[in-house]
Amino acid sequence: MSATDPNKYPIELPFPDISAYRNGNSGVDYYTTFDSGVSGPHVLVNALVHGNEVCGVIALDHLFRAGVRPKRGKLTLGFANVEAYQAFDPDEPMASRFLDEDMNRVWDLETLEGARNSRELQRARQIRPLVDTVDLLFDVHSMQHKTAPVMIAGPLEKSVAMAQGLGTPDIVVADTGHAAGRRLRDYGGFGDPNSEKTALLIECGQHWEADAAQVAIDSVYRWLLLHEMIDAKLATPNLRPLPPRQRVVRVSAPVTVETDSFEFAQPFTGLETLAKGDLIGVDGTREIRAPHDDCVLIMPSRRLTPGATAVRLGRWVD
Ligand SMILES: [Zn+2]
């Protein structure tokens, strides 16, 4: 098998120095809150839950440099796993996704309040009181593989509807997360159908492709516009055309790795559509085949360790 090694993708994006944003005013390093003084939601635009996903850094840097301030409510701009970001090594660019553990798998109460510790958990615990005050979270990410951008809306209809309100990207993934732990986008009220809190997670493209930064900038301005935080005049110069339509793919099942020898049947990069019975991969001696026709592969991973998500399977909702 000759799978594409994500370490081999060219690094087309700069990694901006963000030390100027360290002393934010929120009480949490690298989180800055702008308060309009007018009633309205608390909106968080968040980058760097994964340390090597630089497109979100570039989008936040753009908002800071443009002097963006909310017309209503509060706007917080934050960089999560700064320590991992600062450990980025262009010779081994996949290594700085995290330092000790995936920061997007620790957002359940047992983990946050439990005895276990790691650098990512420490940082999550620092950020958590601020996140608890957020009504609308936009979490900016990118992907290992060069795949079309997707919005990860989670399992709840409220988030799918918000993704459709945003209008981009053209693919919205309605999913249930990962066996390995809860994501920030599913934390607390974001994951509660009875709460008005809502979160979206955008995957802007391959981690270091130039276009991912453009997707990130477009989407953060659209997010602020959607929530009436900024004027159209400020947003418009930074927007790209909307896709002609959006499609929703609903995840039916995650494929969770069980052994130390998981291999994909082909060098999948994501959004391939398989027919029922097509071979997806082999986990030890277990063959994993598409359980139904029109089976869409979502974000196949190269971190194929037991307990991790190898790939998620979905189908188009029309
Ligand atoms: Zn990510």
Short mmCIF file of C-alpha atoms and ligand atoms in Angstrom, two decimals:
data_model
loop_
_atom_site.label_atom_id
_atom_site.label_comp_id
_atom_site.label_asym_id
_atom_site.label_seq_id
_atom_site.Cartn_x
_atom_site.Cartn_y
_atom_site.Cartn_z
CA MET A 1 0.00 0.00 0.00
CA SER A 2 1.33 3.42 -0.85
CA ALA A 3 -0.73 5.72 1.34
CA THR A 4 -0.08 9.41 1.06
CA ASP A 5 2.06 10.41 4.01
CA PRO A 6 0.65 13.68 5.43
CA ASN A 7 4.19 14.65 6.46
CA LYS A 8 4.95 15.01 2.76
CA TYR A 9 2.41 17.70 1.90
CA PRO A 10 4.14 20.99 1.05
CA ILE A 11 4.00 23.72 3.66
CA GLU A 12 2.59 26.64 1.71
CA LEU A 13 1.44 28.71 4.68
CA PRO A 14 3.47 30.91 7.02
CA PHE A 15 3.33 30.20 10.76
CA PRO A 16 2.76 33.68 12.23
CA ASP A 17 4.36 34.72 15.50
CA ILE A 18 1.42 35.02 17.90
CA SER A 19 3.33 36.06 21.02
CA ALA A 20 1.72 39.51 20.82
CA TYR A 21 -1.63 37.88 21.61
CA ARG A 22 -0.42 36.17 24.77
CA ASN A 23 -1.56 38.81 27.22
CA GLY A 24 -5.20 38.84 26.29
CA ASN A 25 -7.64 40.51 28.67
CA SER A 26 -9.75 37.47 29.46
CA GLY A 27 -7.67 36.03 32.27
CA VAL A 28 -6.63 33.16 29.99
CA ASP A 29 -3.40 33.53 28.03
CA TYR A 30 -3.97 33.85 24.28
CA TYR A 31 -7.70 34.54 24.69
CA THR A 32 -8.86 38.12 24.05
CA THR A 33 -12.43 39.27 24.63
CA PHE A 34 -13.96 42.36 23.05
CA ASP A 35 -17.13 43.51 24.81
CA SER A 36 -19.46 45.73 22.80
CA GLY A 37 -21.29 46.86 25.92
CA VAL A 38 -24.52 46.02 24.09
CA SER A 39 -26.55 42.92 24.83
CA GLY A 40 -25.97 39.97 22.55
CA PRO A 41 -24.33 36.57 22.42
CA HIS A 42 -20.80 35.69 23.47
CA VAL A 43 -19.15 34.47 20.29
CA LEU A 44 -15.84 32.58 20.35
CA VAL A 45 -13.70 32.10 17.28
CA ASN A 46 -11.18 29.47 18.27
CA ALA A 47 -7.98 28.30 16.61
CA LEU A 48 -5.26 25.76 17.40
CA VAL A 49 -7.15 23.03 19.21
CA HIS A 50 -4.64 21.12 17.08
CA GLY A 51 -1.18 22.67 17.15
CA ASN A 52 -0.27 22.23 13.51
CA GLU A 53 -3.50 23.64 12.04
CA VAL A 54 -2.25 27.07 11.11
CA CYS A 55 -5.16 28.29 8.95
CA GLY A 56 -7.11 29.31 12.05
CA VAL A 57 -4.13 31.29 13.32
CA ILE A 58 -3.99 33.18 10.04
CA ALA A 59 -7.73 33.91 10.18
CA LEU A 60 -7.56 35.18 13.77
CA ASP A 61 -4.49 37.26 12.95
CA HIS A 62 -6.53 38.76 10.11
CA LEU A 63 -9.38 39.68 12.48
CA PHE A 64 -6.97 41.22 15.00
CA ARG A 65 -5.13 43.21 12.34
CA ALA A 66 -8.40 44.42 10.84
CA GLY A 67 -9.36 45.71 14.29
CA VAL A 68 -12.61 43.77 14.24
CA ARG A 69 -14.89 44.65 17.17
CA PRO A 70 -18.36 43.26 17.87
CA LYS A 71 -21.42 45.44 17.29
CA ARG A 72 -23.26 43.51 19.99
CA GLY A 73 -22.50 40.98 22.67
CA LYS A 74 -18.96 39.81 23.19
CA LEU A 75 -16.39 38.44 20.80
CA THR A 76 -13.50 36.30 22.00
CA LEU A 77 -10.59 35.33 19.76
CA GLY A 78 -8.53 32.47 21.14
CA PHE A 79 -5.59 30.20 20.44
CA ALA A 80 -5.92 26.89 22.26
CA ASN A 81 -2.85 24.63 22.06
CA VAL A 82 -0.18 27.30 21.73
CA GLU A 83 2.52 25.07 23.22
CA ALA A 84 2.02 22.51 20.46
CA TYR A 85 1.94 25.28 17.83
CA GLN A 86 5.26 26.59 19.07
CA ALA A 87 6.73 23.08 18.82
CA PHE A 88 5.98 22.94 15.08
CA ASP A 89 8.84 21.39 13.10
CA PRO A 90 8.61 21.68 9.30
CA ASP A 91 10.63 18.47 8.98
CA GLU A 92 8.02 16.60 11.00
CA PRO A 93 4.89 18.70 10.61
CA MET A 94 2.42 16.05 11.82
CA ALA A 95 4.17 15.75 15.18
CA SER A 96 2.80 19.00 16.63
CA ARG A 97 -0.90 18.12 16.35
CA PHE A 98 -0.58 17.79 20.12
CA LEU A 99 2.10 17.31 22.79
CA ASP A 100 0.64 14.57 25.02
CA GLU A 101 -2.85 13.83 23.73
CA ASP A 102 -5.49 15.05 21.30
CA MET A 103 -6.99 18.20 22.82
CA ASN A 104 -10.21 17.57 20.93
CA ARG A 105 -10.94 14.33 22.82
CA VAL A 106 -10.91 15.58 26.41
CA TRP A 107 -14.13 17.60 26.67
CA ASP A 108 -16.26 15.23 28.74
CA LEU A 109 -16.73 15.92 32.43
CA GLU A 110 -15.07 12.71 33.65
CA THR A 111 -11.90 13.67 31.84
CA LEU A 112 -11.97 17.39 32.61
CA GLU A 113 -12.69 16.80 36.30
CA GLY A 114 -10.86 13.50 36.69
CA ALA A 115 -7.43 12.67 38.06
CA ARG A 116 -5.73 12.16 34.71
CA ASN A 117 -3.32 14.86 33.56
CA SER A 118 -1.54 15.99 30.41
CA ARG A 119 -0.44 19.30 28.93
CA GLU A 120 -3.56 19.34 26.77
CA LEU A 121 -5.81 18.64 29.74
CA GLN A 122 -4.16 21.42 31.73
CA ARG A 123 -4.82 23.83 28.91
CA ALA A 124 -8.41 22.61 28.47
CA ARG A 125 -8.99 23.13 32.19
CA GLN A 126 -7.62 26.69 31.88
CA ILE A 127 -9.87 27.51 28.95
CA ARG A 128 -12.98 25.80 30.25
CA PRO A 129 -14.37 28.60 32.52
CA LEU A 130 -14.23 30.96 29.54
CA VAL A 131 -15.82 28.41 27.22
CA ASP A 132 -18.62 28.02 29.77
CA THR A 133 -19.66 31.63 29.07
CA VAL A 134 -19.70 31.19 25.27
CA ASP A 135 -23.00 30.97 23.39
CA LEU A 136 -21.68 30.43 19.86
CA LEU A 137 -18.42 28.63 19.13
CA PHE A 138 -16.67 28.56 15.77
CA ASP A 139 -13.73 26.16 15.96
CA VAL A 140 -11.31 26.42 13.05
CA HIS A 141 -9.47 23.26 12.00
CA SER A 142 -7.80 21.67 8.99
CA MET A 143 -7.21 18.12 7.80
CA GLN A 144 -4.36 15.68 7.23
CA HIS A 145 -5.34 15.12 3.62
CA LYS A 146 -6.01 17.42 0.72
CA THR A 147 -9.79 17.08 0.75
CA ALA A 148 -12.58 19.56 0.03
CA PRO A 149 -13.42 21.70 3.08
CA VAL A 150 -16.20 20.35 5.30
CA MET A 151 -18.26 21.70 8.18
CA ILE A 152 -18.46 19.32 11.11
CA ALA A 153 -21.89 20.00 12.57
CA GLY A 154 -22.10 17.23 15.14
CA PRO A 155 -25.21 15.17 15.86
CA LEU A 156 -27.73 17.94 16.54
CA GLU A 157 -30.12 19.57 14.12
CA LYS A 158 -29.45 23.03 15.57
CA SER A 159 -25.87 22.90 14.33
CA VAL A 160 -26.79 21.54 10.91
CA ALA A 161 -29.26 24.43 10.58
CA MET A 162 -26.56 26.92 11.58
CA ALA A 163 -24.15 25.44 9.02
CA GLN A 164 -26.85 25.93 6.42
CA GLY A 165 -27.32 29.51 7.63
CA LEU A 166 -23.62 30.09 7.11
CA GLY A 167 -23.93 28.75 3.57
CA THR A 168 -20.40 27.41 3.21
CA PRO A 169 -18.59 25.08 2.73
CA ASP A 170 -20.63 22.95 0.36
CA ILE A 171 -20.33 19.79 2.47
CA VAL A 172 -21.81 19.58 5.97
CA VAL A 173 -21.03 16.51 8.04
CA ALA A 174 -23.59 15.59 10.70
CA ASP A 175 -21.71 13.27 13.02
CA THR A 176 -21.42 11.82 16.49
CA GLY A 177 -17.76 12.34 17.23
CA HIS A 178 -15.14 9.83 18.27
CA ALA A 179 -14.96 6.87 20.63
CA ALA A 180 -11.69 8.26 22.01
CA GLY A 181 -13.37 11.22 23.73
CA ARG A 182 -15.61 14.27 23.47
CA ARG A 183 -14.76 17.19 21.22
CA LEU A 184 -14.91 20.82 22.28
CA ARG A 185 -17.69 21.34 19.73
CA ASP A 186 -19.85 18.80 21.63
CA TYR A 187 -18.99 20.08 25.12
CA GLY A 188 -21.68 21.27 27.57
CA GLY A 189 -24.54 23.23 26.03
CA PHE A 190 -23.11 22.84 22.52
CA GLY A 191 -24.01 19.15 22.72
CA ASP A 192 -27.34 19.63 24.48
CA PRO A 193 -30.39 19.76 22.20
CA ASN A 194 -32.25 21.81 24.83
CA SER A 195 -29.59 24.51 25.04
CA GLU A 196 -29.45 27.49 22.69
CA LYS A 197 -25.67 27.27 22.68
CA THR A 198 -24.38 26.12 19.32
CA ALA A 199 -21.00 25.19 17.90
CA LEU A 200 -19.58 24.53 14.48
CA LEU A 201 -16.21 23.11 13.55
CA ILE A 202 -14.84 23.86 10.11
CA GLU A 203 -12.18 21.75 8.41
CA CYS A 204 -10.68 24.23 5.96
CA GLY A 205 -8.61 21.86 3.79
CA GLN A 206 -5.16 20.30 4.08
CA HIS A 207 -3.24 21.70 7.07
CA TRP A 208 -0.66 23.64 5.13
CA GLU A 209 -2.26 24.33 1.75
CA ALA A 210 -2.58 28.01 0.87
CA ASP A 211 -6.27 27.70 0.16
CA ALA A 212 -7.04 26.54 3.71
CA ALA A 213 -6.18 30.02 5.01
CA GLN A 214 -8.51 31.63 2.46
CA VAL A 215 -11.30 29.25 3.48
CA ALA A 216 -10.65 30.06 7.15
CA ILE A 217 -10.71 33.83 6.58
CA ASP A 218 -13.90 33.64 4.50
CA SER A 219 -15.64 31.46 7.08
CA VAL A 220 -14.75 33.51 10.17
CA TYR A 221 -16.02 36.71 8.54
CA ARG A 222 -19.19 34.90 7.46
CA TRP A 223 -19.60 33.57 10.99
CA LEU A 224 -19.38 37.07 12.47
CA LEU A 225 -21.74 38.41 9.81
CA LEU A 226 -24.25 35.61 10.44
CA HIS A 227 -24.42 36.56 14.11
CA GLU A 228 -24.64 40.31 13.38
CA MET A 229 -21.34 40.95 15.10
CA ILE A 230 -19.93 42.98 12.19
CA ASP A 231 -21.21 45.02 9.24
CA ALA A 232 -21.35 43.62 5.73
CA LYS A 233 -19.04 46.43 4.63
CA LEU A 234 -16.26 45.00 6.80
CA ALA A 235 -16.91 41.39 5.85
CA THR A 236 -17.48 41.62 2.10
CA PRO A 237 -13.89 42.23 0.93
CA ASN A 238 -12.88 39.02 2.73
CA LEU A 239 -15.62 36.75 1.40
CA ARG A 240 -15.46 34.18 -1.34
CA PRO A 241 -18.48 33.25 -3.47
CA LEU A 242 -20.90 30.90 -1.75
CA PRO A 243 -21.16 27.39 -3.19
CA PRO A 244 -24.26 26.90 -5.33
CA ARG A 245 -25.65 24.43 -2.82
CA GLN A 246 -24.74 22.54 0.32
CA ARG A 247 -25.06 18.81 0.84
CA VAL A 248 -25.33 17.11 4.20
CA VAL A 249 -23.67 13.78 4.83
CA ARG A 250 -24.84 11.97 7.94
CA VAL A 251 -22.27 9.75 9.60
CA SER A 252 -23.61 6.28 10.22
CA ALA A 253 -20.66 4.69 11.97
CA PRO A 254 -17.08 5.37 13.00
CA VAL A 255 -14.50 2.69 12.26
CA THR A 256 -12.50 2.45 15.47
CA VAL A 257 -9.07 0.84 15.34
CA GLU A 258 -8.80 -2.32 17.46
CA THR A 259 -5.34 -3.69 16.72
CA ASP A 260 -1.80 -2.47 16.06
CA SER A 261 -2.01 -3.48 12.43
CA PHE A 262 -4.76 -1.51 10.76
CA GLU A 263 -4.27 -0.90 7.04
CA PHE A 264 -6.49 0.83 4.54
CA ALA A 265 -7.24 -1.07 1.33
CA GLN A 266 -6.45 2.01 -0.76
CA PRO A 267 -4.75 5.38 -0.15
CA PHE A 268 -8.08 7.04 0.66
CA THR A 269 -8.05 10.79 1.30
CA GLY A 270 -11.73 11.34 2.12
CA LEU A 271 -15.12 11.81 0.46
CA GLU A 272 -14.71 8.70 -1.69
CA THR A 273 -18.05 6.93 -2.22
CA LEU A 274 -18.00 3.13 -1.94
CA ALA A 275 -20.55 0.46 -2.84
CA LYS A 276 -21.86 -2.03 -0.30
CA GLY A 277 -19.22 -4.68 0.37
CA ASP A 278 -16.24 -2.70 -0.94
CA LEU A 279 -13.15 -3.28 1.18
CA ILE A 280 -12.20 -0.29 3.32
CA GLY A 281 -9.35 -1.83 5.27
CA VAL A 282 -8.11 -4.68 7.37
CA ASP A 283 -7.69 -4.39 11.15
CA GLY A 284 -5.57 -7.35 12.23
CA THR A 285 -7.55 -10.15 10.63
CA ARG A 286 -10.87 -8.25 10.60
CA GLU A 287 -11.99 -7.08 7.17
CA ILE A 288 -13.85 -3.80 7.19
CA ARG A 289 -16.27 -3.41 4.30
CA ALA A 290 -18.71 -0.70 3.30
CA PRO A 291 -21.95 -1.56 5.14
CA HIS A 292 -24.22 0.02 2.52
CA ASP A 293 -24.20 1.57 -0.96
CA ASP A 294 -23.26 5.24 -1.35
CA CYS A 295 -20.97 4.88 1.62
CA VAL A 296 -18.98 8.11 1.99
CA LEU A 297 -15.56 8.01 3.67
CA ILE A 298 -14.97 10.94 6.00
CA MET A 299 -11.47 12.01 7.00
CA PRO A 300 -9.45 8.79 6.97
CA SER A 301 -6.67 9.04 9.52
CA ARG A 302 -3.05 7.96 9.47
CA ARG A 303 -2.89 7.77 13.25
CA LEU A 304 -3.99 4.18 13.35
CA THR A 305 -3.53 3.27 16.99
CA PRO A 306 -5.99 1.14 18.98
CA GLY A 307 -8.97 3.21 20.14
CA ALA A 308 -8.49 5.92 17.51
CA THR A 309 -10.96 6.61 14.73
CA ALA A 310 -9.59 5.23 11.45
CA VAL A 311 -12.32 6.71 9.28
CA ARG A 312 -15.96 7.57 9.57
CA LEU A 313 -18.65 6.32 7.22
CA GLY A 314 -21.67 8.27 6.14
CA ARG A 315 -24.37 8.70 3.56
CA TRP A 316 -25.71 11.73 1.75
CA VAL A 317 -28.93 13.22 3.07
CA ASP A 318 -30.92 14.66 0.19
ZN ZN B 1 -8.11 19.72 13.97
#
